mmCIF file of C-alpha atoms in Angstrom:
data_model
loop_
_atom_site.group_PDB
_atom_site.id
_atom_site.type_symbol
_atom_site.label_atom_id
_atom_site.label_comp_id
_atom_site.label_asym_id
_atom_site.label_seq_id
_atom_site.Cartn_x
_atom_site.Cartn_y
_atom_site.Cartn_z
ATOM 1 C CA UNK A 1 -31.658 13.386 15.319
ATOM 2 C CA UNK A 2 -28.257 11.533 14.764
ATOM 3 C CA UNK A 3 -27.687 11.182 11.291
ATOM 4 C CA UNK A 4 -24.435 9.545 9.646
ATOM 5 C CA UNK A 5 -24.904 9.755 5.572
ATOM 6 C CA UNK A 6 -22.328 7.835 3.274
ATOM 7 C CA UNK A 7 -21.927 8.668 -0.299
ATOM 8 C CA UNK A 8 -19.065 8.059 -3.178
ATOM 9 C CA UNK A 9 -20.032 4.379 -3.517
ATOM 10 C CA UNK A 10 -20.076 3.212 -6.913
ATOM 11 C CA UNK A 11 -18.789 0.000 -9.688
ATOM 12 C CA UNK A 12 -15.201 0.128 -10.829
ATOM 13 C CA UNK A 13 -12.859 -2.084 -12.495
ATOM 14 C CA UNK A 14 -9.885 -3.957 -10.306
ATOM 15 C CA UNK A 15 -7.235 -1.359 -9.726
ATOM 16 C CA UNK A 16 -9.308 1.324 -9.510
ATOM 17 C CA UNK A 17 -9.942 3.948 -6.966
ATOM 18 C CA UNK A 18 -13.221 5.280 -4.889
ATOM 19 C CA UNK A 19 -13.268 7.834 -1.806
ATOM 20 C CA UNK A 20 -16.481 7.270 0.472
ATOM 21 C CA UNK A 21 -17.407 10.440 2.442
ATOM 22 C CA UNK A 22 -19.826 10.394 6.001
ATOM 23 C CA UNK A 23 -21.211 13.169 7.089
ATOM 24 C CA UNK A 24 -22.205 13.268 10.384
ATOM 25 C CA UNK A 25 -25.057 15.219 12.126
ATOM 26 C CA UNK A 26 -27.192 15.255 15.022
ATOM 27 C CA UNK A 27 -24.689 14.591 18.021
ATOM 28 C CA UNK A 28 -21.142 16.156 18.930
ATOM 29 C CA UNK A 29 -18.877 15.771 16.047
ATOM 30 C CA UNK A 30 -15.817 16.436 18.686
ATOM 31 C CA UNK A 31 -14.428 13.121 20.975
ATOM 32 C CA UNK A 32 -16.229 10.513 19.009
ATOM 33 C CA UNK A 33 -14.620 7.165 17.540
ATOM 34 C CA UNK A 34 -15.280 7.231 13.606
ATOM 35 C CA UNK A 35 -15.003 4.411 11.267
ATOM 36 C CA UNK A 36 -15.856 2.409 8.283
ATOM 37 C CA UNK A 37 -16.769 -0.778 8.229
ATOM 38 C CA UNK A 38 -18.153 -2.964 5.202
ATOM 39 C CA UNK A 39 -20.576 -6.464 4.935
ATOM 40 C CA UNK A 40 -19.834 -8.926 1.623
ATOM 41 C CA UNK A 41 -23.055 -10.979 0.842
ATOM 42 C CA UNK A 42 -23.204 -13.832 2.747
ATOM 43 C CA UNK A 43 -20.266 -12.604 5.551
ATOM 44 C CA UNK A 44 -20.233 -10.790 8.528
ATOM 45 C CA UNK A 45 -19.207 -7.125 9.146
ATOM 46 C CA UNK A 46 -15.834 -6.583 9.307
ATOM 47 C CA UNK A 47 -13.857 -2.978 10.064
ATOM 48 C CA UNK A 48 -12.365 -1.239 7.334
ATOM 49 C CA UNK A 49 -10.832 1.625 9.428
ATOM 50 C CA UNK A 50 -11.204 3.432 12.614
ATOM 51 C CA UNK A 51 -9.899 7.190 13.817
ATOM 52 C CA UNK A 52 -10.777 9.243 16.559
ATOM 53 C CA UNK A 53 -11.988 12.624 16.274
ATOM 54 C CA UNK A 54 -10.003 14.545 18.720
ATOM 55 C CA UNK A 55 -6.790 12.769 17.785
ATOM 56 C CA UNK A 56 -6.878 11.450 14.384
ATOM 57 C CA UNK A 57 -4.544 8.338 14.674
ATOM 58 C CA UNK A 58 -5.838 5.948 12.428
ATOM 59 C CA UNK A 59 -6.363 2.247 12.728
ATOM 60 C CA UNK A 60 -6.826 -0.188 10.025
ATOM 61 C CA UNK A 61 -7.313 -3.562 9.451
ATOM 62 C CA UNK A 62 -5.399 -5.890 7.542
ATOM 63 C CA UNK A 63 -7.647 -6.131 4.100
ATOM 64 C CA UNK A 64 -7.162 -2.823 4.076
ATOM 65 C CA UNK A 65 -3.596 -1.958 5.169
ATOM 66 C CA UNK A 66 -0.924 0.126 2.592
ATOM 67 C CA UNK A 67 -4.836 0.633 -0.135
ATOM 68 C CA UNK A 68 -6.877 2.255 1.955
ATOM 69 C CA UNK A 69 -6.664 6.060 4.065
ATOM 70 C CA UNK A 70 -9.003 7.240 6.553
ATOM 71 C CA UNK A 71 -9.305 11.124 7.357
ATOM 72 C CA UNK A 72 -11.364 13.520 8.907
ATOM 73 C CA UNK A 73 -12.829 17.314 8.172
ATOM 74 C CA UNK A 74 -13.296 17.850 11.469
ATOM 75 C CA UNK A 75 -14.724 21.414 9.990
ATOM 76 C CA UNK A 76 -17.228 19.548 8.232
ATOM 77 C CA UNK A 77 -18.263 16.574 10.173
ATOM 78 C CA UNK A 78 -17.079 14.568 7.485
ATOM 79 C CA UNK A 79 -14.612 11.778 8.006
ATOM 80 C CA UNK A 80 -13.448 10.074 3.916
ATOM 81 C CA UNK A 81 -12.242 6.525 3.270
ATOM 82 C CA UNK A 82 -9.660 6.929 0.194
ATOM 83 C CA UNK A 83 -9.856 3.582 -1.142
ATOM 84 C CA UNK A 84 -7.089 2.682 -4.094
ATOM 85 C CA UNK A 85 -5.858 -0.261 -5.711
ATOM 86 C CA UNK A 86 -9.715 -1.973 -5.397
ATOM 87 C CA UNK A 87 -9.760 -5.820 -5.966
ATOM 88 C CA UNK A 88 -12.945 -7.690 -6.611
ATOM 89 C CA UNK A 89 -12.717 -9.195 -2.400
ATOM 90 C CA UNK A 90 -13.588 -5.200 -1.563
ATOM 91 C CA UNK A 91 -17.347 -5.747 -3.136
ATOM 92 C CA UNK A 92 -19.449 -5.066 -0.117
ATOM 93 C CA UNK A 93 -21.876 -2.508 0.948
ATOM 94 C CA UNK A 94 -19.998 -0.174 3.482
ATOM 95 C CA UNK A 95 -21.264 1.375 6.669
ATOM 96 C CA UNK A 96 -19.852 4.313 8.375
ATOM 97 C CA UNK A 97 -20.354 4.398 12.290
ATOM 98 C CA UNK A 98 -20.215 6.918 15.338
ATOM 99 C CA UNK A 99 -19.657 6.489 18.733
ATOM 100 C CA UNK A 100 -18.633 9.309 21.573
ATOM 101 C CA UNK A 101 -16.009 7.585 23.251
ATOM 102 C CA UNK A 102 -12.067 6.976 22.264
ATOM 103 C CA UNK A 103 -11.531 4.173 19.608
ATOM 104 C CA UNK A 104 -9.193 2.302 22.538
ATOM 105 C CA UNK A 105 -12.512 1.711 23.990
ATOM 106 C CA UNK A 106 -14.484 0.765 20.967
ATOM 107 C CA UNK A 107 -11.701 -1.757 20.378
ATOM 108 C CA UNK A 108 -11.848 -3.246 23.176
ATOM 109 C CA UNK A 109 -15.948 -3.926 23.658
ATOM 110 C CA UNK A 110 -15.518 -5.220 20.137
ATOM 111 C CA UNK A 111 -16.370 -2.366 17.655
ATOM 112 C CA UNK A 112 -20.136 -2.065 18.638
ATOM 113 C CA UNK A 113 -20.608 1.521 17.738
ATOM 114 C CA UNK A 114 -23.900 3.440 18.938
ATOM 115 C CA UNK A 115 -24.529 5.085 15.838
ATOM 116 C CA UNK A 116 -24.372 3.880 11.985
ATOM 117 C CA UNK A 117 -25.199 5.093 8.480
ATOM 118 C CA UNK A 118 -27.367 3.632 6.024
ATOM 119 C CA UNK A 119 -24.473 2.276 3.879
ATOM 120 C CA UNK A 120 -23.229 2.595 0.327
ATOM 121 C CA UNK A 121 -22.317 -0.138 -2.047
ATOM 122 C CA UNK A 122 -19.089 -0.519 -3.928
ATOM 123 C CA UNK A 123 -18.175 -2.902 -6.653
ATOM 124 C CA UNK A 124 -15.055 -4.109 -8.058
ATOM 125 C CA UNK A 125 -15.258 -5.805 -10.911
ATOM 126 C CA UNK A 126 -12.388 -8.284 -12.498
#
């Protein structure tokens, strides 16, 4: 059973830091497009940050550029999103998601992943 579980979610003040782990179960760990993604009340998904298992080059979007790190433990099955500098606009719940093929791909059928976590909810207060 594929399993993808987020923790290190939490309520901090602007400025302040969180790192959100995933750990992954249930299907190959190895060749699979990771990433974290997040969904604001009232606003659609957007992508956080993406990185590919078997060559960890990251991608990140704009919100999240120069604050926020993605890595893996590929020993673990555990890929982190470091997030620093928080601002109020980062309260959302966020999702981590799976899918075995390169992040080139996922890019270009529009991020739909095959496989996503439960989520975990950060808050940044002012």
């Amino acid at each position: 059973q594929v399993q993808l579980v987020e923790s290190g979610g939490g309520s901090v003040q602007a400025g302040g830091s969180l790192r959100l782990s995933c750990v992954a179960s249930g299907f190959t760990y190895s060749s699979n497009c990771m990433a974290w993604f997040r969904q604001a009340p009232g606003k659609e998904r957007e992508e956080v940050a993406s990185i590919f298992t078997g060559a960890g080059v990251p991608h990140y979007a704009n919100s999240s550029k120069d604050r926020f790190t993605i890595s893996l433990d590929n020993a673990k099955n555990t890929v982190y999103l470091q997030m620093n500098n928080l601002k109020p606009d980062d309260t959302a719940a966020y999702y981590c998601a799976a899918d075995p093929v390169s992040c080139v791909i996922i890019s270009a059928r529009g991020y739909e992943f095959k496989y996503w976590g439960q989520g975990t909810q950060v808050t940044v207060s002012s």
